[in-house]
Tab-separated table of C-alpha atoms and ligand atoms in Angstrom:
chain	number	residue	atom	x	y	z
A	903	UNK	CA	20.731	7.577	-7.927
A	904	UNK	CA	18.109	9.985	-6.910
A	905	UNK	CA	17.834	13.672	-7.236
A	906	UNK	CA	18.176	14.356	-3.519
A	907	UNK	CA	18.967	17.958	-2.733
A	908	UNK	CA	19.822	19.583	0.561
A	909	UNK	CA	16.748	21.776	0.095
A	910	UNK	CA	14.443	18.741	-0.044
A	911	UNK	CA	16.033	17.202	3.030
A	912	UNK	CA	15.774	20.420	4.997
A	913	UNK	CA	12.154	20.823	3.986
A	914	UNK	CA	11.316	17.301	5.054
A	915	UNK	CA	13.154	17.390	8.376
A	916	UNK	CA	11.308	20.598	9.152
A	917	UNK	CA	8.123	18.580	8.790
A	918	UNK	CA	9.328	15.604	10.809
A	919	UNK	CA	7.483	14.616	13.918
A	920	UNK	CA	9.555	13.062	16.673
A	921	UNK	CA	9.996	9.288	16.589
A	922	UNK	CA	7.455	6.915	15.172
A	923	UNK	CA	5.791	5.682	18.299
A	924	UNK	CA	2.071	5.241	17.916
A	925	UNK	CA	-0.210	6.644	20.632
A	926	UNK	CA	-1.978	4.579	23.252
A	927	UNK	CA	-4.412	2.245	21.479
A	928	UNK	CA	-7.985	3.067	22.446
A	929	UNK	CA	-9.885	1.805	19.385
A	930	UNK	CA	-12.372	-0.733	20.677
A	931	UNK	CA	-12.681	-4.283	19.284
A	932	UNK	CA	-16.449	-3.775	19.493
A	933	UNK	CA	-16.040	-1.625	16.349
A	934	UNK	CA	-14.363	-4.520	14.555
A	935	UNK	CA	-15.641	-7.303	12.340
A	936	UNK	CA	-15.028	-9.747	15.203
A	937	UNK	CA	-17.100	-7.477	17.483
A	938	UNK	CA	-14.981	-8.596	20.390
A	939	UNK	CA	-11.331	-9.152	21.266
A	940	UNK	CA	-8.672	-8.656	23.890
A	941	UNK	CA	-8.125	-5.116	22.611
A	942	UNK	CA	-4.343	-5.551	22.738
A	943	UNK	CA	-2.427	-2.697	21.168
A	944	UNK	CA	-1.787	-3.943	17.588
A	945	UNK	CA	1.579	-2.258	17.659
A	946	UNK	CA	2.684	-5.078	19.951
A	947	UNK	CA	1.118	-7.807	17.830
A	948	UNK	CA	2.747	-9.253	14.725
A	949	UNK	CA	1.708	-12.380	12.818
A	950	UNK	CA	1.535	-15.201	15.346
A	951	UNK	CA	0.750	-17.800	12.686
A	952	UNK	CA	3.088	-16.842	9.812
A	953	UNK	CA	6.140	-15.606	11.742
A	954	UNK	CA	7.188	-18.935	13.324
A	955	UNK	CA	6.646	-20.765	10.014
A	956	UNK	CA	8.865	-18.355	8.075
A	957	UNK	CA	11.398	-18.301	10.916
A	958	UNK	CA	11.615	-22.078	10.643
A	959	UNK	CA	12.095	-21.887	6.877
A	960	UNK	CA	14.983	-19.404	7.167
A	961	UNK	CA	16.406	-21.665	9.880
A	962	UNK	CA	16.834	-24.324	7.199
A	963	UNK	CA	19.245	-22.046	5.330
A	964	UNK	CA	19.041	-19.477	2.562
A	965	UNK	CA	19.343	-22.145	-0.153
A	966	UNK	CA	16.140	-23.683	1.138
A	967	UNK	CA	14.394	-20.283	0.933
A	968	UNK	CA	15.624	-19.885	-2.656
A	969	UNK	CA	14.333	-23.385	-3.457
A	970	UNK	CA	10.899	-22.514	-2.026
A	971	UNK	CA	10.870	-19.338	-4.145
A	972	UNK	CA	11.544	-21.406	-7.252
A	973	UNK	CA	8.730	-23.827	-6.442
A	974	UNK	CA	6.234	-21.085	-5.601
A	975	UNK	CA	6.882	-19.241	-8.882
A	976	UNK	CA	4.495	-21.612	-10.616
A	977	UNK	CA	1.765	-21.069	-8.008
A	978	UNK	CA	-0.138	-18.105	-9.401
A	979	UNK	CA	-3.923	-18.471	-9.502
A	980	UNK	CA	-6.458	-18.633	-6.689
A	981	UNK	CA	-7.827	-22.075	-7.541
A	982	UNK	CA	-4.472	-23.698	-8.299
A	983	UNK	CA	-3.291	-26.515	-6.044
A	984	UNK	CA	0.089	-25.926	-4.424
A	985	UNK	CA	2.988	-27.382	-6.393
A	986	UNK	CA	4.781	-30.347	-4.854
A	987	UNK	CA	8.130	-30.214	-3.103
A	988	UNK	CA	7.342	-27.669	-0.376
A	989	UNK	CA	8.071	-28.481	3.290
A	990	UNK	CA	4.965	-29.907	5.009
A	991	UNK	CA	4.777	-27.147	7.653
A	992	UNK	CA	4.720	-24.522	4.868
A	993	UNK	CA	1.995	-26.373	2.971
A	994	UNK	CA	-0.116	-26.487	6.164
A	995	UNK	CA	0.312	-22.765	6.648
A	996	UNK	CA	-0.450	-21.783	3.045
A	997	UNK	CA	-3.502	-24.043	2.807
A	998	UNK	CA	-4.909	-22.363	5.909
A	999	UNK	CA	-3.876	-18.831	4.903
A	1000	UNK	CA	-5.338	-18.956	1.384
A	1001	UNK	CA	-8.880	-19.675	2.608
A	1002	UNK	CA	-11.316	-16.781	2.556
A	1003	UNK	CA	-12.865	-15.976	5.940
A	1004	UNK	CA	-16.397	-17.241	6.584
A	1005	UNK	CA	-17.695	-13.661	6.499
A	1006	UNK	CA	-16.356	-12.991	2.976
A	1007	UNK	CA	-19.286	-12.044	0.765
A	1008	UNK	CA	-18.821	-12.889	-2.935
A	1009	UNK	CA	-21.555	-10.437	-3.928
A	1010	UNK	CA	-19.757	-7.558	-2.215
A	1011	UNK	CA	-16.400	-8.570	-3.668
A	1012	UNK	CA	-17.940	-8.556	-7.119
A	1013	UNK	CA	-19.535	-5.190	-6.526
A	1014	UNK	CA	-16.226	-3.763	-5.249
A	1015	UNK	CA	-14.765	-4.863	-8.579
A	1016	UNK	CA	-16.852	-2.261	-10.401
A	1017	UNK	CA	-14.665	0.426	-8.815
A	1018	UNK	CA	-11.961	-0.330	-11.301
A	1019	UNK	CA	-14.256	0.441	-14.156
A	1020	UNK	CA	-14.617	3.671	-16.068
A	1021	UNK	CA	-16.782	5.436	-13.528
A	1022	UNK	CA	-14.243	5.638	-10.708
A	1023	UNK	CA	-11.253	3.902	-12.285
A	1024	UNK	CA	-9.399	7.038	-13.367
A	1025	UNK	CA	-9.739	8.731	-9.976
A	1026	UNK	CA	-8.823	5.529	-8.153
A	1027	UNK	CA	-5.673	5.226	-10.258
A	1028	UNK	CA	-4.815	8.917	-9.828
A	1029	UNK	CA	-5.354	8.803	-6.072
A	1030	UNK	CA	-3.452	5.562	-5.560
A	1031	UNK	CA	-0.434	6.671	-7.612
A	1032	UNK	CA	-0.054	10.394	-6.945
A	1033	UNK	CA	-1.735	9.994	-3.540
A	1034	UNK	CA	-1.198	6.789	-1.588
A	1035	UNK	CA	2.047	5.923	-3.396
A	1036	UNK	CA	3.529	9.239	-2.242
A	1037	UNK	CA	2.020	9.115	1.241
A	1038	UNK	CA	3.693	5.718	1.737
A	1039	UNK	CA	7.015	7.624	1.597
A	1040	UNK	CA	5.806	9.821	4.459
A	1041	UNK	CA	4.936	6.838	6.680
A	1042	UNK	CA	8.114	6.677	8.688
A	1043	UNK	CA	8.320	2.992	9.518
A	1044	UNK	CA	7.226	1.966	6.049
A	1045	UNK	CA	9.869	4.198	4.485
A	1046	UNK	CA	12.576	2.789	6.756
A	1047	UNK	CA	11.649	-0.843	6.346
A	1048	UNK	CA	11.193	-0.619	2.594
A	1049	UNK	CA	14.452	1.316	2.219
A	1050	UNK	CA	16.605	-1.083	4.240
A	1051	UNK	CA	15.035	-4.329	3.060
A	1052	UNK	CA	16.155	-6.045	-0.114
A	1053	UNK	CA	13.537	-4.426	-2.303
A	1054	UNK	CA	14.793	-0.983	-1.249
A	1055	UNK	CA	17.333	-1.124	-4.023
A	1056	UNK	CA	14.497	-1.099	-6.583
A	1057	UNK	CA	12.052	1.310	-5.051
A	1058	UNK	CA	9.718	1.753	-7.941
A	1059	UNK	CA	9.108	-1.963	-8.052
A	1060	UNK	CA	8.477	-2.007	-4.300
A	1061	UNK	CA	6.121	0.939	-4.001
A	1062	UNK	CA	4.328	0.089	-7.210
A	1063	UNK	CA	3.719	-3.490	-6.082
A	1064	UNK	CA	2.042	-2.377	-2.860
A	1065	UNK	CA	-0.187	0.076	-4.718
A	1066	UNK	CA	-0.944	-2.397	-7.473
A	1067	UNK	CA	-1.986	-4.989	-4.907
A	1068	UNK	CA	-4.218	-2.356	-3.329
A	1069	UNK	CA	-5.671	-1.528	-6.728
A	1070	UNK	CA	-6.280	-5.214	-7.503
A	1071	UNK	CA	-8.388	-5.495	-4.356
A	1072	UNK	CA	-10.949	-3.480	-6.361
A	1073	UNK	CA	-10.717	-5.785	-9.348
A	1074	UNK	CA	-13.540	-8.314	-9.569
A	1075	UNK	CA	-11.286	-10.568	-11.601
A	1076	UNK	CA	-8.725	-10.682	-8.780
A	1077	UNK	CA	-11.057	-12.679	-6.539
A	1078	UNK	CA	-12.197	-15.231	-9.125
A	1079	UNK	CA	-10.846	-18.765	-9.473
A	1080	UNK	CA	-8.437	-17.679	-12.207
A	1081	UNK	CA	-7.491	-14.417	-10.430
A	1082	UNK	CA	-4.239	-13.890	-8.554
A	1083	UNK	CA	-5.135	-11.703	-5.623
A	1084	UNK	CA	-5.471	-14.432	-3.002
A	1085	UNK	CA	-2.162	-16.009	-4.002
A	1086	UNK	CA	-0.362	-12.644	-4.093
A	1087	UNK	CA	-1.793	-11.660	-0.723
A	1088	UNK	CA	-0.648	-14.884	0.939
A	1089	UNK	CA	2.793	-14.512	-0.672
A	1090	UNK	CA	2.918	-10.920	0.605
A	1091	UNK	CA	2.018	-12.128	4.093
A	1092	UNK	CA	4.991	-14.493	3.888
A	1093	UNK	CA	7.274	-11.697	2.608
A	1094	UNK	CA	6.253	-9.496	5.541
A	1095	UNK	CA	7.080	-12.346	7.945
A	1096	UNK	CA	10.439	-12.704	6.169
A	1097	UNK	CA	11.112	-8.983	6.651
A	1098	UNK	CA	10.371	-9.383	10.374
A	1099	UNK	CA	13.028	-12.098	10.439
A	1100	UNK	CA	15.643	-10.328	8.299
A	1101	UNK	CA	15.396	-6.612	8.967
A	1102	UNK	CA	16.359	-6.700	12.666
A	1103	UNK	CA	19.670	-8.172	11.436
A	1104	UNK	CA	20.380	-5.039	9.375
A	1105	UNK	CA	22.921	-2.729	11.021
A	1106	UNK	CA	20.719	0.203	9.931
A	1107	UNK	CA	17.502	-0.948	11.518
A	1108	UNK	CA	18.394	-0.263	15.155
A	1109	UNK	CA	19.283	3.338	14.325
A	1110	UNK	CA	16.060	4.141	12.480
A	1111	UNK	CA	13.330	1.905	13.862
A	1112	UNK	CA	12.557	4.464	16.608
A	1113	UNK	CA	12.415	1.782	19.236
A	1114	UNK	CA	10.505	-0.771	17.204
A	1115	UNK	CA	12.468	-4.017	17.427
A	1116	UNK	CA	10.419	-6.089	15.000
A	1117	UNK	CA	9.031	-4.328	11.910
A	1118	UNK	CA	5.565	-4.534	10.326
A	1119	UNK	CA	3.308	-4.840	13.355
A	1120	UNK	CA	-0.436	-5.263	12.876
A	1121	UNK	CA	-0.736	-1.520	13.579
A	1122	UNK	CA	1.728	-0.769	10.769
A	1123	UNK	CA	-0.341	-2.794	8.307
A	1124	UNK	CA	-3.463	-0.922	9.390
A	1125	UNK	CA	-1.657	2.383	8.791
A	1126	UNK	CA	-0.749	1.325	5.251
A	1127	UNK	CA	-4.317	0.221	4.624
A	1128	UNK	CA	-5.564	3.620	5.801
A	1129	UNK	CA	-3.084	5.369	3.499
A	1130	UNK	CA	-4.642	3.415	0.631
A	1131	UNK	CA	-8.303	2.504	1.161
A	1132	UNK	CA	-9.424	4.960	3.842
A	1133	UNK	CA	-7.496	7.933	2.496
A	1134	UNK	CA	-8.900	7.322	-1.002
A	1135	UNK	CA	-12.462	7.111	0.346
A	1136	UNK	CA	-11.936	10.356	2.290
A	1137	UNK	CA	-10.653	11.977	-0.892
A	1138	UNK	CA	-13.647	10.714	-2.892
A	1139	UNK	CA	-15.849	12.427	-0.324
A	1140	UNK	CA	-13.792	15.630	-0.344
A	1141	UNK	CA	-13.905	15.758	-4.151
A	1142	UNK	CA	-17.626	14.996	-4.220
A	1143	UNK	CA	-17.256	11.775	-6.151
A	1144	UNK	CA	-18.666	9.740	-3.356
A	1145	UNK	CA	-19.887	6.309	-4.382
A	1146	UNK	CA	-23.232	5.007	-3.165
A	1147	UNK	CA	-23.285	3.643	0.373
A	1148	UNK	CA	-23.583	0.115	-0.988
A	1149	UNK	CA	-20.524	0.518	-3.175
A	1150	UNK	CA	-18.526	2.222	-0.426
A	1151	UNK	CA	-19.355	-0.674	1.908
A	1152	UNK	CA	-18.265	-3.167	-0.720
A	1153	UNK	CA	-14.986	-1.260	-1.094
A	1154	UNK	CA	-14.301	-1.580	2.639
A	1155	UNK	CA	-15.381	-5.203	2.630
A	1156	UNK	CA	-12.899	-6.088	-0.130
A	1157	UNK	CA	-10.134	-4.366	1.820
A	1158	UNK	CA	-11.084	-6.222	4.997
A	1159	UNK	CA	-10.977	-9.582	3.220
A	1160	UNK	CA	-7.568	-8.731	1.825
A	1161	UNK	CA	-6.284	-7.536	5.209
A	1162	UNK	CA	-7.405	-10.895	6.583
A	1163	UNK	CA	-5.342	-12.608	3.864
A	1164	UNK	CA	-2.416	-10.391	4.853
A	1165	UNK	CA	-2.696	-11.773	8.379
A	1166	UNK	CA	-4.469	-8.945	10.220
A	1167	UNK	CA	-6.651	-10.213	13.076
A	1168	UNK	CA	-10.406	-9.702	12.844
A	1169	UNK	CA	-10.467	-7.763	16.105
A	1170	UNK	CA	-8.636	-4.923	14.290
A	1171	UNK	CA	-10.666	-4.865	11.064
A	1172	UNK	CA	-13.151	-1.949	11.065
A	1173	UNK	CA	-16.722	-3.138	10.643
A	1174	UNK	CA	-17.885	0.051	8.876
A	1175	UNK	CA	-16.567	3.351	7.578
A	1176	UNK	CA	-17.168	5.211	10.788
A	1177	UNK	CA	-15.029	2.640	12.634
A	1178	UNK	CA	-12.395	2.920	9.878
A	1179	UNK	CA	-12.278	6.710	10.127
A	1180	UNK	CA	-11.856	6.656	13.885
A	1181	UNK	CA	-8.983	4.166	13.558
A	1182	UNK	CA	-7.478	6.354	10.802
A	1183	UNK	CA	-7.650	9.413	13.064
A	1184	UNK	CA	-5.879	7.541	15.810
A	1185	UNK	CA	-2.944	6.139	13.846
A	1186	UNK	CA	-2.215	8.188	10.725
A	1187	UNK	CA	-0.875	11.391	12.284
A	1188	UNK	CA	1.718	9.836	14.593
A	1189	UNK	CA	2.814	7.325	11.940
A	1190	UNK	CA	3.797	9.991	9.423
A	1191	UNK	CA	6.678	12.429	9.214
A	1192	UNK	CA	9.729	13.436	7.234
A	1193	UNK	CA	12.688	11.065	6.944
A	1194	UNK	CA	15.730	11.074	4.658
A	1195	UNK	CA	14.741	7.622	3.438
A	1196	UNK	CA	11.197	8.758	2.616
A	1197	UNK	CA	12.442	11.774	0.643
A	1198	UNK	CA	14.766	9.511	-1.307
A	1199	UNK	CA	12.032	6.949	-1.887
A	1200	UNK	CA	9.701	9.577	-3.315
A	1201	UNK	CA	12.380	10.875	-5.674
A	1202	UNK	CA	13.344	7.343	-6.687
A	1203	UNK	CA	9.721	6.685	-7.460
A	1204	UNK	CA	9.586	9.701	-9.785
A	1205	UNK	CA	12.979	8.780	-11.285
A	1206	UNK	CA	11.863	5.332	-12.129
A	1207	UNK	CA	8.645	6.414	-13.784
A	1208	UNK	CA	9.779	9.547	-15.657
A	1209	UNK	CA	13.517	8.946	-15.756
A	1210	UNK	CA	16.256	10.841	-13.960
A	1211	UNK	CA	16.564	14.524	-14.720
A	1212	UNK	CA	13.459	15.795	-16.506
A	1213	UNK	CA	13.221	18.784	-14.145
A	1214	UNK	CA	10.164	20.427	-15.699
A	1215	UNK	CA	8.044	17.328	-15.786
A	1216	UNK	CA	9.224	16.413	-12.285
A	1217	UNK	CA	8.267	19.863	-11.039
A	1218	UNK	CA	4.833	19.559	-12.648
A	1219	UNK	CA	4.182	16.128	-11.146
A	1220	UNK	CA	5.471	17.210	-7.746
A	1221	UNK	CA	3.105	20.136	-7.662
A	1222	UNK	CA	0.170	17.978	-8.755
A	1223	UNK	CA	1.206	15.433	-6.108
A	1224	UNK	CA	1.258	18.272	-3.570
A	1225	UNK	CA	-2.262	19.293	-4.592
A	1226	UNK	CA	-3.479	15.691	-4.253
A	1227	UNK	CA	-1.862	14.768	-0.908
A	1228	UNK	CA	-1.898	18.229	0.664
A	1229	UNK	CA	0.897	20.400	2.028
A	1230	UNK	CA	1.539	18.460	5.233
A	1231	UNK	CA	2.466	15.183	3.504
A	1232	UNK	CA	4.129	16.986	0.581
A	1233	UNK	CA	6.410	18.855	3.009
A	1234	UNK	CA	7.345	15.561	4.666
A	1235	UNK	CA	8.667	14.200	1.384
A	1236	UNK	CA	10.250	17.527	0.374
A	1237	UNK	CA	8.119	18.107	-2.729
A	1238	UNK	CA	8.304	21.337	-4.728
A	1239	UNK	CA	5.960	24.206	-3.958
A	1240	UNK	CA	4.761	26.310	-6.865
A	1241	UNK	CA	1.949	28.810	-6.237
A	1242	UNK	CA	1.190	29.200	-9.948
A	1243	UNK	CA	0.841	25.495	-10.628
A	1244	UNK	CA	-1.009	25.080	-7.335
A	1245	UNK	CA	-3.740	27.419	-8.532
A	1246	UNK	CA	-3.803	25.681	-11.912
A	1247	UNK	CA	-4.461	22.313	-10.238
A	1248	UNK	CA	-6.956	23.891	-7.883
A	1249	UNK	CA	-8.951	24.890	-10.971
A	1250	UNK	CA	-8.329	21.891	-13.211
A	1251	UNK	CA	-9.022	19.039	-10.827
A	1252	UNK	CA	-12.438	20.320	-9.668
A	1253	UNK	CA	-13.295	20.854	-13.349
A	1254	UNK	CA	-12.433	17.256	-13.978
A	1255	UNK	CA	-14.646	16.237	-11.098
A	1256	UNK	CA	-17.519	18.424	-12.309
A	1257	UNK	CA	-17.293	16.921	-15.764
A	1258	UNK	CA	-17.493	13.541	-14.138
A	1259	UNK	CA	-20.685	14.582	-12.395
A	1260	UNK	CA	-22.352	15.672	-15.616
A	1261	UNK	CA	-25.161	13.470	-16.855
A	1262	UNK	CA	-23.011	11.775	-19.444
A	1263	UNK	CA	-19.691	11.296	-17.732
A	1264	UNK	CA	-16.851	10.554	-20.077
A	1265	UNK	CA	-13.742	10.200	-18.009
A	1266	UNK	CA	-11.380	9.383	-20.887
A	1267	UNK	CA	-12.277	12.706	-22.527
A	1268	UNK	CA	-12.488	14.967	-19.506
A	1269	UNK	CA	-9.376	13.495	-17.981
A	1270	UNK	CA	-7.533	15.100	-20.897
A	1271	UNK	CA	-7.771	18.229	-18.784
A	1272	UNK	CA	-4.746	16.806	-17.043
A	1273	UNK	CA	-1.510	16.806	-19.022
A	1274	UNK	CA	-0.545	13.712	-20.917
A	1275	UNK	CA	2.358	13.264	-18.493
A	1276	UNK	CA	-0.078	12.365	-15.734
A	1277	UNK	CA	-1.690	9.664	-17.847
A	1278	UNK	CA	1.703	8.330	-18.815
A	1279	UNK	CA	2.769	8.353	-15.182
A	1280	UNK	CA	-0.265	6.323	-14.113
A	1281	UNK	CA	0.087	3.959	-17.056
A	1282	UNK	CA	3.741	3.207	-16.457
A	1283	UNK	CA	3.189	2.951	-12.717
A	1284	UNK	CA	0.573	0.275	-13.166
A	1285	UNK	CA	2.327	-1.678	-15.877
A	1286	UNK	CA	5.750	-2.669	-14.690
A	1287	UNK	CA	6.185	-4.815	-17.805
A	1288	UNK	CA	6.241	-8.475	-17.043
A	1289	UNK	CA	5.529	-8.318	-13.298
A	1290	UNK	CA	8.174	-10.101	-11.278
A	1291	UNK	CA	6.703	-12.796	-9.041
A	1292	UNK	CA	6.509	-11.998	-5.339
A	1293	UNK	CA	9.388	-13.875	-3.739
A	1294	UNK	CA	10.848	-14.158	-0.259
A	1295	UNK	CA	13.846	-11.831	0.091
A	1296	UNK	CA	17.179	-13.613	0.524
A	1297	UNK	CA	18.717	-10.788	2.538
A	1298	UNK	CA	18.469	-7.108	3.366
A	1299	UNK	CA	19.329	-4.191	1.090
A	1300	UNK	CA	22.884	-4.648	-0.115
A	1301	UNK	CA	25.145	-2.171	1.757
B	1582	HEM	C1	6.576	-6.390	0.504
B	1582	HEM	C2	1.970	-4.997	-0.077
B	1582	HEM	C3	2.055	-3.234	4.426
B	1582	HEM	C4	6.890	-3.246	4.159
B	1582	HEM	C5	5.311	-6.242	-0.009
B	1582	HEM	C6	4.846	-6.790	-1.253
B	1582	HEM	C7	3.568	-6.365	-1.447
B	1582	HEM	C8	3.204	-5.569	-0.303
B	1582	HEM	C9	2.655	-6.668	-2.633
B	1582	HEM	C10	5.624	-7.760	-2.124
B	1582	HEM	C11	6.562	-7.079	-3.057
B	1582	HEM	C12	7.533	-8.068	-3.638
B	1582	HEM	O1	8.469	-8.396	-2.963
B	1582	HEM	O2	7.348	-8.525	-4.736
B	1582	HEM	C13	1.559	-4.465	1.132
B	1582	HEM	C14	0.195	-4.106	1.481
B	1582	HEM	C15	0.218	-3.637	2.763
B	1582	HEM	C16	1.600	-3.667	3.194
B	1582	HEM	C17	-1.009	-4.232	0.548
B	1582	HEM	C18	-0.890	-3.155	3.657
B	1582	HEM	C19	-2.138	-2.974	3.323
B	1582	HEM	C20	3.386	-3.027	4.719
B	1582	HEM	C21	3.878	-2.323	5.874
B	1582	HEM	C22	5.237	-2.311	5.786
B	1582	HEM	C23	5.602	-3.023	4.586
B	1582	HEM	C24	3.007	-1.747	6.962
B	1582	HEM	C25	6.243	-1.713	6.728
B	1582	HEM	C26	5.983	-0.922	7.746
B	1582	HEM	C27	7.210	-4.161	3.179
B	1582	HEM	C28	8.569	-4.611	2.921
B	1582	HEM	C29	8.481	-5.547	1.872
B	1582	HEM	C30	7.076	-5.628	1.515
B	1582	HEM	C31	9.818	-4.152	3.656
B	1582	HEM	C32	9.598	-6.375	1.262
B	1582	HEM	C33	10.473	-5.604	0.369
B	1582	HEM	C34	11.575	-6.476	-0.150
B	1582	HEM	O3	12.595	-6.537	0.468
B	1582	HEM	O4	11.378	-7.081	-1.195
B	1582	HEM	N1	4.290	-5.513	0.564
B	1582	HEM	N2	2.375	-4.177	2.195
B	1582	HEM	N3	4.450	-3.443	3.964
B	1582	HEM	N4	6.347	-4.791	2.328
B	1582	HEM	FE1	4.362	-4.563	2.302
């Protein structure tokens, strides 16, 4: 179990904003890739194509879902034909869902792949793990739905998989014929549809969903994207490690293609960074806050990477996490405050960034300014051993 203290809970509830209702949607579809659209509030839009298909599958019984999971285990690479034995309606859906949109640009996807390399790779990994991974615990609906769905009983696996998928979006290999990103994204789209089917049946959901009857709306997916891609790009800017405009555009493009594969409609995909930032400003604040589940998730995440106990290391990572995500989010997840360590990070991290900016950047050497524990944390986080295949959940979190 997790190291959940009364102090952490009190700290996080002090930070909680009321409910999880998103504000009136005013972001215009003219700022989207589609350039046009009905402008419907994405918080009232789910996945009109995937949801009925997955609903139908669950209607055939849980044994059928388990059988589909077994068959899909062998479907792993982007160019691989679907294995036989799947219901026809599912084949139709997957064949349609796995196709890249007409506006996908292979050149940009390839360029986005250079993000993973030495130049930005360390910062991307640091920001995704001790940044986005932690912020995901402060996104109220995400914390609730992850906690009460099946995967909630293995939180490290859950949070890490989301971040790792986000990280793979910046991996040129992921988009190639032998890559796995397109397959994993379509499988994730199906898992999200399964959660929409299963979670409303959980006795816990009605008490936490803050009025949301069906989880994982299009708005929720956009929020998670902003906690990953947009937040990281904002942080790159804040830390003065801004990529060139061309590279930044490629980064957004890769995210947009992946969001398409995850079932987000083109009328909600920001066409450029300025459109992304204005969407971020609209949704991020109201979507975040302190919840008991989020505090527990964050501790479970630390537990699973550094082991239970380990108070000194935990304290060190919590204070670095606080430096990275800022006090507002850190308070929401009840993270430790330590003025001494805070000033240490405030000196060390900019030094790391400055070293990066020197004429001969050598991230592996300068990143030694951070304690080994941070490297170990990132390494373990991104290498969950033999990664379990993404499968449709057969139920909610066991009581
Ligand atoms: C499952 C990624 C948005 C809640 C997953 C999985 C991945 C993933 C890779 C599969 C894990 C597995 O079962 O093996 C993403 C990405 C997102 C996103 C990249 C957006 C950019 C969201 C949002 C929510 C959410 C917005 C909720 C508000 C869940 C839940 C599961 C799941 C509950 C299933 C957990 C289980 O029971 O196994 N997601 N996700 N995700 N996601 Fe997301």
